[in-house]
Amino acid sequence: MTKRLLRVCLAVALVTGIASSTLAATVPLSDLLDGGEFVSGDKIFDNFAYVKNGDMPGPDAINVVKITDDEGNFGIRFQGSFIDVAGGNASDALITFDVSVPDTVDLEIIGVNMSANPAVFNGPGLASVTETFVPMIGDEKLVVFDFGGGDDKLADSVVLSGYKKLPVQKDIILHAMGDEGAVTMSFLDQTFVQNIPEPSSLVLIICSLIGLAGVRRRI
């Protein structure tokens, strides 16, 4: 891979970056449920599905947002008023999607991070988010929770052996168990760690992302 090609790709990346800034950084989950695709950095998200009961919000009231964590890993945030109010059964929501990296570059997903802000208010209750990767991976999961009384875990992560694509399932359970109060969560963040490519592969990544952005502008 020549230095000239690297300079060309970087130059085109700068120009493309201006045009690609029009790509939506936030969309309603409802817009992604019928075959929609969402791109955050070098991660591609698709095959979204959402099922809910109880007091959970509908898909039109949940935003999907591009995020980058402190380590530079790309991902998405599900932002909405996830809630269960006292006086009934637990409220449950299931979010599923696939995440992948471009086939044209030498990248694999080698880790997953998840964080959220579940909270129990004015009475006993519990909140939990359990993430699995079935059927691709059957023995790994991430869990965050708040069981009230200071018993909480608001972030979790897992190291993987390396995958080009992962199926992700997020099971959200909120239950306000007293006569009053509520259990809430307003965001659920997800970032994915990839292996660090060699310099020649890095050029391919840049060029691949340029092409990816160009295709999405034309759709």
Coordinates of N, CA and C in Angstrom, one line a residue:
M1 N 0.9 -1.2 0.0 CA 0.0 0.0 0.0 C 0.9 1.2 0.0
T2 N 0.8 2.1 -1.0 CA 1.7 3.2 -1.2 C 1.3 4.4 -0.3
K3 N 2.3 5.3 -0.1 CA 1.9 6.5 0.7 C 1.0 7.4 -0.2
R4 N 1.2 7.3 -1.5 CA 0.3 8.1 -2.4 C -1.2 7.7 -2.2
L5 N -1.4 6.4 -2.2 CA -2.8 5.9 -2.0 C -3.3 6.3 -0.7
L6 N -2.5 6.3 0.4 CA -2.9 6.7 1.7 C -3.3 8.2 1.7
R7 N -2.5 9.0 1.0 CA -2.9 10.5 1.0 C -4.2 10.7 0.2
V8 N -4.4 9.9 -0.9 CA -5.6 10.0 -1.7 C -6.8 9.7 -0.8
C9 N -6.7 8.6 -0.1 CA -7.8 8.1 0.7 C -8.1 9.1 1.8
L10 N -7.1 9.6 2.4 CA -7.3 10.6 3.5 C -7.9 11.9 3.0
A11 N -7.5 12.3 1.8 CA -8.0 13.5 1.2 C -9.5 13.4 0.8
V12 N -9.8 12.2 0.2 CA -11.2 11.9 -0.1 C -12.1 11.8 1.2
A13 N -11.5 11.3 2.2 CA -12.2 11.1 3.5 C -12.6 12.5 4.1
L14 N -11.7 13.5 3.9 CA -12.0 14.8 4.4 C -13.2 15.4 3.7
V15 N -13.2 15.2 2.3 CA -14.3 15.8 1.5 C -15.6 15.0 1.8
T16 N -15.5 13.7 1.9 CA -16.7 12.9 2.2 C -17.2 13.1 3.5
G17 N -16.3 13.4 4.5 CA -16.8 13.7 5.8 C -17.7 14.8 5.9
I18 N -17.5 15.9 5.1 CA -18.4 17.0 5.1 C -19.8 16.6 4.6
A19 N -19.8 15.8 3.5 CA -21.1 15.4 2.9 C -21.8 14.4 3.8
S20 N -21.0 13.5 4.4 CA -21.7 12.5 5.2 C -22.2 13.0 6.5
S21 N -21.8 14.3 6.9 CA -22.3 14.8 8.1 C -23.9 15.0 8.1
T22 N -24.5 14.9 6.9 CA -25.9 15.0 6.8 C -26.6 13.7 7.2
L23 N -25.8 12.6 7.3 CA -26.4 11.3 7.7 C -26.9 11.5 9.2
A24 N -28.1 10.9 9.4 CA -28.7 11.1 10.7 C -27.9 10.5 11.8
A25 N -27.7 11.3 12.9 CA -27.0 10.8 14.1 C -28.0 10.3 15.1
T26 N -29.3 10.6 14.9 CA -30.3 10.2 15.8 C -31.6 9.9 15.0
V27 N -32.1 8.7 15.2 CA -33.4 8.3 14.5 C -34.3 7.6 15.4
P28 N -35.6 7.7 15.3 CA -36.5 6.9 16.1 C -36.3 5.4 15.8
L29 N -36.4 4.6 16.8 CA -36.3 3.1 16.7 C -37.4 2.6 15.7
S30 N -38.5 3.2 15.7 CA -39.6 2.8 14.8 C -39.2 2.9 13.3
D31 N -38.3 3.8 12.9 CA -37.8 3.9 11.6 C -36.9 2.8 11.1
L32 N -36.4 2.0 12.1 CA -35.4 1.0 11.8 C -36.0 -0.4 11.8
L33 N -37.3 -0.5 12.2 CA -37.9 -1.8 12.4 C -38.3 -2.6 11.1
D34 N -38.4 -1.9 10.1 CA -38.8 -2.5 8.8 C -37.6 -2.5 7.8
G35 N -36.6 -3.2 8.3 CA -35.4 -3.4 7.4 C -34.4 -2.2 7.4
G36 N -34.6 -1.3 8.4 CA -33.7 -0.1 8.4 C -32.3 -0.5 8.9
E37 N -31.3 0.4 8.5 CA -29.9 0.2 8.9 C -29.4 1.5 9.5
F38 N -28.5 1.3 10.5 CA -28.0 2.5 11.2 C -26.5 2.3 11.3
V39 N -25.7 3.3 10.9 CA -24.3 3.3 10.9 C -23.7 4.2 11.9
S40 N -22.8 3.7 12.8 CA -22.1 4.5 13.8 C -20.6 4.2 13.7
G41 N -19.9 5.1 13.1 CA -18.4 4.9 12.8 C -18.2 3.7 11.9
D42 N -17.4 2.7 12.4 CA -17.2 1.5 11.6 C -18.1 0.4 11.9
K43 N -19.2 0.6 12.6 CA -20.2 -0.4 13.0 C -21.5 -0.2 12.2
I44 N -22.0 -1.3 11.7 CA -23.3 -1.3 11.0 C -24.3 -2.1 11.8
F45 N -25.4 -1.5 12.0 CA -26.5 -2.1 12.8 C -27.7 -2.3 11.9
D46 N -28.3 -3.5 12.0 CA -29.5 -3.7 11.2 C -30.3 -4.9 11.9
N47 N -31.4 -5.3 11.2 CA -32.3 -6.3 11.7 C -32.8 -6.0 13.0
F48 N -33.3 -4.8 13.2 CA -33.8 -4.3 14.5 C -35.2 -4.9 14.7
A49 N -35.5 -5.3 16.0 CA -36.9 -5.7 16.4 C -37.1 -5.2 17.8
Y50 N -38.4 -5.0 18.1 CA -38.7 -4.5 19.4 C -40.1 -5.0 19.9
V51 N -40.1 -5.6 21.1 CA -41.3 -6.1 21.6 C -41.4 -5.6 23.1
K52 N -42.6 -5.1 23.5 CA -42.7 -4.6 24.8 C -44.1 -4.9 25.4
N53 N -44.2 -4.8 26.8 CA -45.5 -4.9 27.4 C -45.4 -4.0 28.6
G54 N -46.6 -3.9 29.3 CA -46.7 -3.0 30.5 C -46.5 -1.6 30.1
D55 N -45.7 -0.8 30.9 CA -45.6 0.6 30.8 C -44.5 1.0 29.9
M56 N -43.8 0.1 29.2 CA -42.7 0.5 28.4 C -43.1 1.3 27.2
P57 N -42.2 2.2 26.7 CA -42.5 3.1 25.6 C -42.6 2.3 24.3
G58 N -43.4 2.9 23.3 CA -43.4 2.4 22.0 C -42.2 2.7 21.2
P59 N -41.9 2.0 20.1 CA -40.7 2.3 19.4 C -40.5 3.7 18.8
D60 N -41.7 4.4 18.6 CA -41.6 5.8 18.2 C -41.1 6.7 19.2
A61 N -41.1 6.3 20.5 CA -40.7 7.1 21.6 C -39.3 6.8 22.1
I62 N -38.6 5.9 21.3 CA -37.2 5.5 21.6 C -36.3 6.0 20.5
N63 N -35.3 6.8 20.9 CA -34.3 7.3 19.9 C -33.1 6.4 19.9
V64 N -32.6 6.1 18.7 CA -31.3 5.4 18.5 C -30.3 6.5 18.1
V65 N -29.2 6.6 18.9 CA -28.2 7.7 18.8 C -26.8 7.1 18.6
K66 N -26.1 7.8 17.7 CA -24.6 7.4 17.6 C -23.8 7.8 18.8
I67 N -23.0 7.0 19.3 CA -22.1 7.3 20.4 C -20.7 6.8 20.1
T68 N -19.7 7.4 20.9 CA -18.4 6.9 20.9 C -17.9 7.0 22.4
D69 N -17.3 5.9 22.9 CA -16.9 5.9 24.3 C -15.6 6.5 24.5
D70 N -15.1 6.5 25.7 CA -13.8 7.2 26.0 C -12.6 6.5 25.4
E71 N -12.8 5.2 24.9 CA -11.7 4.5 24.3 C -11.8 4.6 22.7
G72 N -12.7 5.4 22.2 CA -12.9 5.6 20.8 C -13.7 4.5 20.1
N73 N -14.4 3.6 20.9 CA -15.2 2.6 20.3 C -16.6 3.1 19.9
F74 N -17.0 2.7 18.7 CA -18.3 3.2 18.2 C -19.5 2.3 18.7
G75 N -20.6 2.9 18.8 CA -21.8 2.2 19.3 C -23.1 3.0 19.2
I76 N -24.1 2.5 19.9 CA -25.4 3.2 19.8 C -26.0 3.3 21.2
R77 N -26.8 4.3 21.4 CA -27.6 4.6 22.6 C -29.1 4.4 22.3
F78 N -29.8 3.7 23.1 CA -31.2 3.6 23.1 C -31.7 4.6 24.2
Q79 N -32.4 5.7 23.7 CA -32.8 6.7 24.6 C -34.3 6.9 24.7
G80 N -34.9 6.8 25.8 CA -36.3 6.9 25.9 C -36.8 6.7 27.4
S81 N -38.1 6.8 27.6 CA -38.6 6.7 29.0 C -39.0 5.3 29.3
F82 N -38.1 4.4 29.5 CA -38.4 3.1 29.9 C -38.8 3.2 31.4
I83 N -40.0 2.6 31.7 CA -40.6 2.8 33.0 C -41.6 1.7 33.4
D84 N -41.7 1.5 34.7 CA -42.7 0.6 35.2 C -43.3 1.4 36.5
V85 N -44.6 1.6 36.5 CA -45.2 2.3 37.7 C -45.8 1.2 38.6
A86 N -45.9 1.6 39.9 CA -46.4 0.7 40.9 C -47.9 0.4 40.6
G87 N -48.3 -0.8 41.1 CA -49.7 -1.2 41.0 C -50.0 -2.2 39.9
G88 N -49.0 -2.9 39.4 CA -49.2 -3.9 38.4 C -48.1 -4.8 38.3
N89 N -48.1 -5.6 37.2 CA -47.0 -6.6 37.0 C -45.7 -5.8 36.4
A90 N -44.7 -6.5 36.3 CA -43.4 -6.0 35.8 C -43.7 -5.6 34.3
S91 N -42.9 -4.6 33.9 CA -42.9 -4.2 32.5 C -41.6 -4.7 31.8
D92 N -41.7 -5.2 30.6 CA -40.6 -5.9 29.9 C -40.5 -5.3 28.5
A93 N -39.3 -5.2 28.0 CA -39.0 -4.8 26.7 C -37.8 -5.6 26.1
L94 N -37.9 -6.1 24.9 CA -36.9 -6.8 24.2 C -36.4 -6.1 23.0
I95 N -35.2 -5.7 22.9 CA -34.6 -5.1 21.8 C -33.6 -6.0 21.2
T96 N -33.7 -6.3 19.9 CA -32.8 -7.2 19.2 C -32.3 -6.5 17.9
F97 N -31.0 -6.8 17.6 CA -30.4 -6.2 16.4 C -29.1 -7.0 16.1
D98 N -28.6 -6.8 14.9 CA -27.3 -7.4 14.5 C -26.3 -6.2 14.4
V99 N -25.1 -6.5 14.8 CA -24.0 -5.5 14.6 C -22.9 -6.2 13.8
S100 N -22.3 -5.4 12.9 CA -21.2 -6.0 12.1 C -20.2 -5.0 11.7
V101 N -19.0 -5.4 11.2 CA -18.0 -4.6 10.7 C -17.9 -4.9 9.2
P102 N -17.4 -3.9 8.4 CA -17.4 -4.2 6.9 C -16.6 -5.4 6.6
D103 N -17.1 -6.2 5.6 CA -16.4 -7.4 5.1 C -15.1 -7.0 4.4
T104 N -15.0 -5.8 3.9 CA -13.8 -5.4 3.1 C -12.6 -5.0 3.9
V105 N -12.7 -5.0 5.3 CA -11.6 -4.6 6.1 C -11.2 -5.7 7.1
D106 N -10.0 -5.7 7.6 CA -9.5 -6.7 8.5 C -9.8 -6.3 9.9
L107 N -11.1 -6.3 10.2 CA -11.6 -6.0 11.6 C -12.5 -7.1 12.1
E108 N -12.4 -7.3 13.4 CA -13.4 -8.2 14.1 C -13.7 -7.5 15.4
I109 N -15.0 -7.8 15.9 CA -15.4 -7.4 17.2 C -14.8 -8.3 18.2
I110 N -14.1 -7.7 19.2 CA -13.4 -8.5 20.2 C -13.9 -8.2 21.6
G111 N -14.9 -7.3 21.7 CA -15.4 -6.9 23.0 C -16.6 -6.1 23.0
V112 N -17.4 -6.2 24.0 CA -18.7 -5.5 24.1 C -18.8 -4.8 25.4
N113 N -19.3 -3.5 25.4 CA -19.5 -2.7 26.6 C -20.9 -2.3 26.7
M114 N -21.5 -2.4 27.9 CA -22.9 -1.9 28.0 C -23.0 -1.1 29.3
S115 N -23.8 0.0 29.3 CA -24.0 0.7 30.5 C -25.4 1.3 30.4
A116 N -26.0 1.7 31.6 CA -27.4 2.2 31.6 C -27.6 2.9 32.9
N117 N -28.7 3.6 33.1 CA -29.0 4.3 34.3 C -30.4 3.8 35.0
P118 N -30.6 2.5 35.2 CA -31.8 2.1 35.9 C -31.9 2.7 37.3
A119 N -33.1 3.0 37.7 CA -33.2 3.6 39.1 C -34.6 3.2 39.7
V120 N -34.6 2.9 41.0 CA -35.8 2.6 41.7 C -36.2 3.8 42.6
F121 N -37.4 4.3 42.5 CA -37.9 5.5 43.2 C -39.1 5.1 44.1
N122 N -39.0 5.7 45.3 CA -40.1 5.7 46.3 C -40.8 4.3 46.5
G123 N -39.9 3.4 46.8 CA -40.5 2.1 47.2 C -39.6 0.9 46.7
P124 N -40.0 -0.3 47.0 CA -39.2 -1.4 46.6 C -39.4 -1.7 45.1
G125 N -38.3 -2.2 44.5 CA -38.4 -2.4 43.0 C -37.1 -3.0 42.5
L126 N -37.1 -3.3 41.3 CA -35.9 -3.8 40.6 C -35.9 -3.4 39.2
A127 N -34.7 -3.3 38.6 CA -34.5 -3.1 37.2 C -33.3 -3.9 36.8
S128 N -33.4 -4.5 35.6 CA -32.3 -5.2 35.1 C -32.3 -5.2 33.5
V129 N -31.1 -5.3 33.0 CA -30.9 -5.4 31.5 C -29.9 -6.6 31.3
T130 N -30.4 -7.6 30.6 CA -29.5 -8.8 30.4 C -29.3 -8.8 28.9
E131 N -28.1 -8.9 28.5 CA -27.7 -8.9 27.0 C -27.1 -10.3 26.7
T132 N -27.6 -10.9 25.6 CA -27.0 -12.2 25.1 C -26.7 -12.1 23.6
F133 N -26.0 -13.1 23.1 CA -25.6 -13.1 21.7 C -25.9 -14.5 21.1
V134 N -27.1 -15.0 21.5 CA -27.5 -16.3 20.9 C -28.1 -16.1 19.5
P135 N -27.8 -17.0 18.6 CA -27.1 -18.3 18.7 C -25.6 -18.3 18.5
M136 N -25.1 -17.1 18.1 CA -23.7 -17.0 17.8 C -22.8 -17.4 19.0
I137 N -23.2 -16.9 20.2 CA -22.4 -17.2 21.4 C -23.5 -17.5 22.5
G138 N -23.4 -18.7 23.0 CA -24.4 -19.1 24.0 C -24.0 -19.0 25.4
D139 N -22.7 -18.7 25.7 CA -22.2 -18.8 27.1 C -21.7 -17.4 27.6
E140 N -22.0 -16.3 26.9 CA -21.5 -15.0 27.3 C -22.8 -14.1 27.5
K141 N -22.8 -13.3 28.5 CA -23.8 -12.3 28.7 C -23.3 -11.1 29.5
L142 N -24.0 -10.0 29.3 CA -23.8 -8.8 30.1 C -25.0 -8.5 30.9
V143 N -24.8 -8.0 32.1 CA -26.0 -7.6 33.0 C -25.7 -6.3 33.7
V144 N -26.7 -5.4 33.7 CA -26.7 -4.2 34.6 C -28.0 -4.3 35.3
F145 N -28.0 -3.7 36.6 CA -29.2 -3.8 37.4 C -29.2 -2.7 38.5
D146 N -30.3 -2.5 39.0 CA -30.5 -1.7 40.2 C -31.7 -2.4 41.0
F147 N -31.3 -2.9 42.2 CA -32.3 -3.6 43.0 C -32.8 -2.8 44.2
G148 N -32.4 -1.5 44.1 CA -32.8 -0.6 45.2 C -31.9 -0.7 46.4
G149 N -31.9 0.3 47.3 CA -31.1 0.2 48.5 C -29.6 0.2 48.2
G150 N -29.2 0.8 47.1 CA -27.7 0.9 46.8 C -27.1 -0.3 46.2
D151 N -28.0 -1.3 45.9 CA -27.5 -2.5 45.3 C -27.6 -2.4 43.8
D152 N -26.6 -1.9 43.1 CA -26.7 -1.7 41.7 C -25.4 -2.0 41.0
K153 N -25.5 -2.2 39.7 CA -24.3 -2.4 38.8 C -24.7 -1.8 37.4
L154 N -24.1 -0.7 37.1 CA -24.6 0.2 36.0 C -23.7 0.0 34.8
A155 N -22.7 -0.9 34.8 CA -21.9 -1.1 33.6 C -21.4 -2.5 33.6
D156 N -21.2 -3.1 32.4 CA -20.6 -4.4 32.3 C -19.9 -4.5 30.9
S157 N -19.0 -5.5 30.8 CA -18.3 -5.7 29.6 C -17.9 -7.2 29.4
V158 N -17.6 -7.5 28.2 CA -17.2 -8.9 28.0 C -16.1 -8.9 26.8
V159 N -15.1 -9.8 26.9 CA -14.1 -9.9 25.9 C -14.5 -11.1 25.0
L160 N -14.4 -11.0 23.7 CA -14.8 -12.0 22.8 C -13.6 -12.5 22.0
S161 N -13.7 -13.6 21.3 CA -12.6 -14.1 20.5 C -12.4 -13.5 19.2
G162 N -13.5 -12.8 18.7 CA -13.4 -12.1 17.4 C -14.5 -12.5 16.4
Y163 N -15.4 -11.6 16.1 CA -16.5 -11.9 15.2 C -16.7 -10.7 14.2
K164 N -17.1 -11.1 13.0 CA -17.4 -10.0 12.0 C -18.8 -9.5 12.2
K165 N -19.7 -10.4 12.8 CA -21.1 -10.0 13.0 C -21.6 -10.7 14.3
L166 N -22.4 -9.9 15.0 CA -23.0 -10.5 16.2 C -24.5 -10.2 16.3
P167 N -25.3 -11.2 16.7 CA -26.7 -11.0 17.0 C -26.8 -10.5 18.5
V168 N -27.5 -9.5 18.7 CA -27.6 -8.9 20.1 C -29.1 -8.9 20.6
Q169 N -29.3 -9.4 21.8 CA -30.6 -9.4 22.4 C -30.5 -8.7 23.8
K170 N -31.3 -7.7 24.0 CA -31.4 -6.9 25.2 C -32.7 -7.1 25.9
D171 N -32.8 -7.8 27.0 CA -34.0 -8.0 27.8 C -34.0 -7.0 28.9
I172 N -35.0 -6.1 28.9 CA -35.1 -5.0 29.9 C -36.3 -5.4 30.8
I173 N -36.1 -5.5 32.1 CA -37.2 -5.8 33.0 C -37.2 -4.7 34.1
L174 N -38.3 -4.0 34.3 CA -38.5 -3.0 35.3 C -39.7 -3.4 36.1
H175 N -39.6 -3.4 37.5 CA -40.7 -3.7 38.3 C -40.8 -2.9 39.6
A176 N -41.8 -2.0 39.7 CA -42.0 -1.3 40.9 C -43.0 -2.1 41.7
M177 N -42.5 -2.6 42.9 CA -43.2 -3.7 43.6 C -44.0 -3.1 44.8
G178 N -43.9 -1.9 45.1 CA -44.7 -1.3 46.2 C -46.0 -0.8 45.8
D179 N -46.7 0.0 46.7 CA -48.0 0.6 46.4 C -47.8 1.9 45.6
E180 N -46.6 2.5 45.6 CA -46.4 3.7 44.9 C -44.9 3.7 44.4
G181 N -44.6 4.7 43.7 CA -43.2 4.8 43.1 C -43.1 4.3 41.7
A182 N -41.9 4.2 41.2 CA -41.7 3.8 39.9 C -40.2 3.3 39.7
V183 N -40.0 2.5 38.7 CA -38.7 2.1 38.3 C -38.4 2.7 36.8
T184 N -37.3 3.3 36.6 CA -37.1 4.0 35.3 C -35.7 3.7 34.8
M185 N -35.6 4.0 33.5 CA -34.3 4.0 32.8 C -34.5 4.9 31.6
S186 N -33.5 5.8 31.4 CA -33.7 6.8 30.3 C -32.7 6.5 29.2
F187 N -31.6 5.8 29.4 CA -30.7 5.4 28.4 C -30.0 4.1 28.6
L188 N -29.6 3.5 27.5 CA -28.9 2.2 27.4 C -27.9 2.3 26.4
D189 N -26.6 2.3 26.8 CA -25.5 2.5 25.9 C -24.8 1.2 25.5
Q190 N -24.3 1.2 24.3 CA -23.7 -0.1 23.8 C -22.5 0.3 22.9
T191 N -21.3 -0.1 23.2 CA -20.2 0.1 22.3 C -19.5 -1.2 22.1
F192 N -18.8 -1.3 20.9 CA -18.2 -2.5 20.5 C -16.7 -2.3 20.2
V193 N -15.8 -3.2 20.8 CA -14.4 -3.0 20.7 C -13.9 -3.9 19.5
Q194 N -13.1 -3.3 18.6 CA -12.5 -4.1 17.5 C -11.0 -4.2 17.7
N195 N -10.4 -5.2 17.0 CA -9.0 -5.4 17.0 C -8.4 -4.2 16.2
I196 N -7.1 -3.9 16.5 CA -6.4 -2.8 15.9 C -5.7 -3.3 14.7
P197 N -6.1 -2.8 13.5 CA -5.5 -3.3 12.2 C -4.1 -2.8 12.0
E198 N -3.4 -3.5 11.1 CA -2.1 -3.1 10.6 C -2.3 -1.8 9.8
P199 N -1.2 -1.0 9.6 CA -1.3 0.2 8.8 C -2.0 0.1 7.4
S200 N -1.6 -1.0 6.7 CA -2.2 -1.2 5.4 C -3.7 -1.5 5.5
S201 N -4.1 -2.2 6.5 CA -5.5 -2.5 6.7 C -6.2 -1.2 7.1
L202 N -5.5 -0.3 7.8 CA -6.2 0.9 8.2 C -6.5 1.8 6.9
V203 N -5.7 1.7 5.9 CA -6.0 2.4 4.7 C -7.3 1.8 4.1
L204 N -7.4 0.5 4.1 CA -8.6 -0.1 3.5 C -9.8 0.2 4.3
I205 N -9.7 0.4 5.6 CA -10.8 0.8 6.5 C -11.3 2.1 6.1
I206 N -10.4 3.1 5.9 CA -10.7 4.5 5.5 C -11.5 4.5 4.2
C207 N -10.9 3.8 3.2 CA -11.5 3.7 1.9 C -12.9 3.0 2.0
S208 N -13.0 2.0 2.8 CA -14.3 1.3 2.9 C -15.3 2.2 3.5
L209 N -15.0 2.9 4.5 CA -15.9 3.8 5.2 C -16.3 4.9 4.2
I210 N -15.4 5.4 3.4 CA -15.7 6.4 2.4 C -16.8 5.8 1.4
G211 N -16.6 4.6 0.9 CA -17.6 4.0 0.1 C -18.9 3.8 0.8
L212 N -18.9 3.3 2.0 CA -20.1 3.1 2.8 C -20.9 4.3 2.9
A213 N -20.2 5.5 3.3 CA -20.9 6.7 3.4 C -21.5 7.2 2.1
G214 N -20.8 7.0 1.0 CA -21.3 7.4 -0.3 C -22.5 6.6 -0.7
V215 N -22.5 5.3 -0.5 CA -23.7 4.5 -0.8 C -24.9 5.0 0.0
R216 N -24.7 5.3 1.3 CA -25.9 5.7 2.1 C -26.4 7.1 1.7
R217 N -25.5 7.9 1.2 CA -26.0 9.2 0.7 C -26.9 9.1 -0.5
R218 N -26.6 8.0 -1.4 CA -27.3 7.9 -2.6 C -28.7 7.2 -2.4
I219 N -28.8 6.4 -1.2 CA -30.0 5.7 -1.0 C -31.2 6.6 -0.7

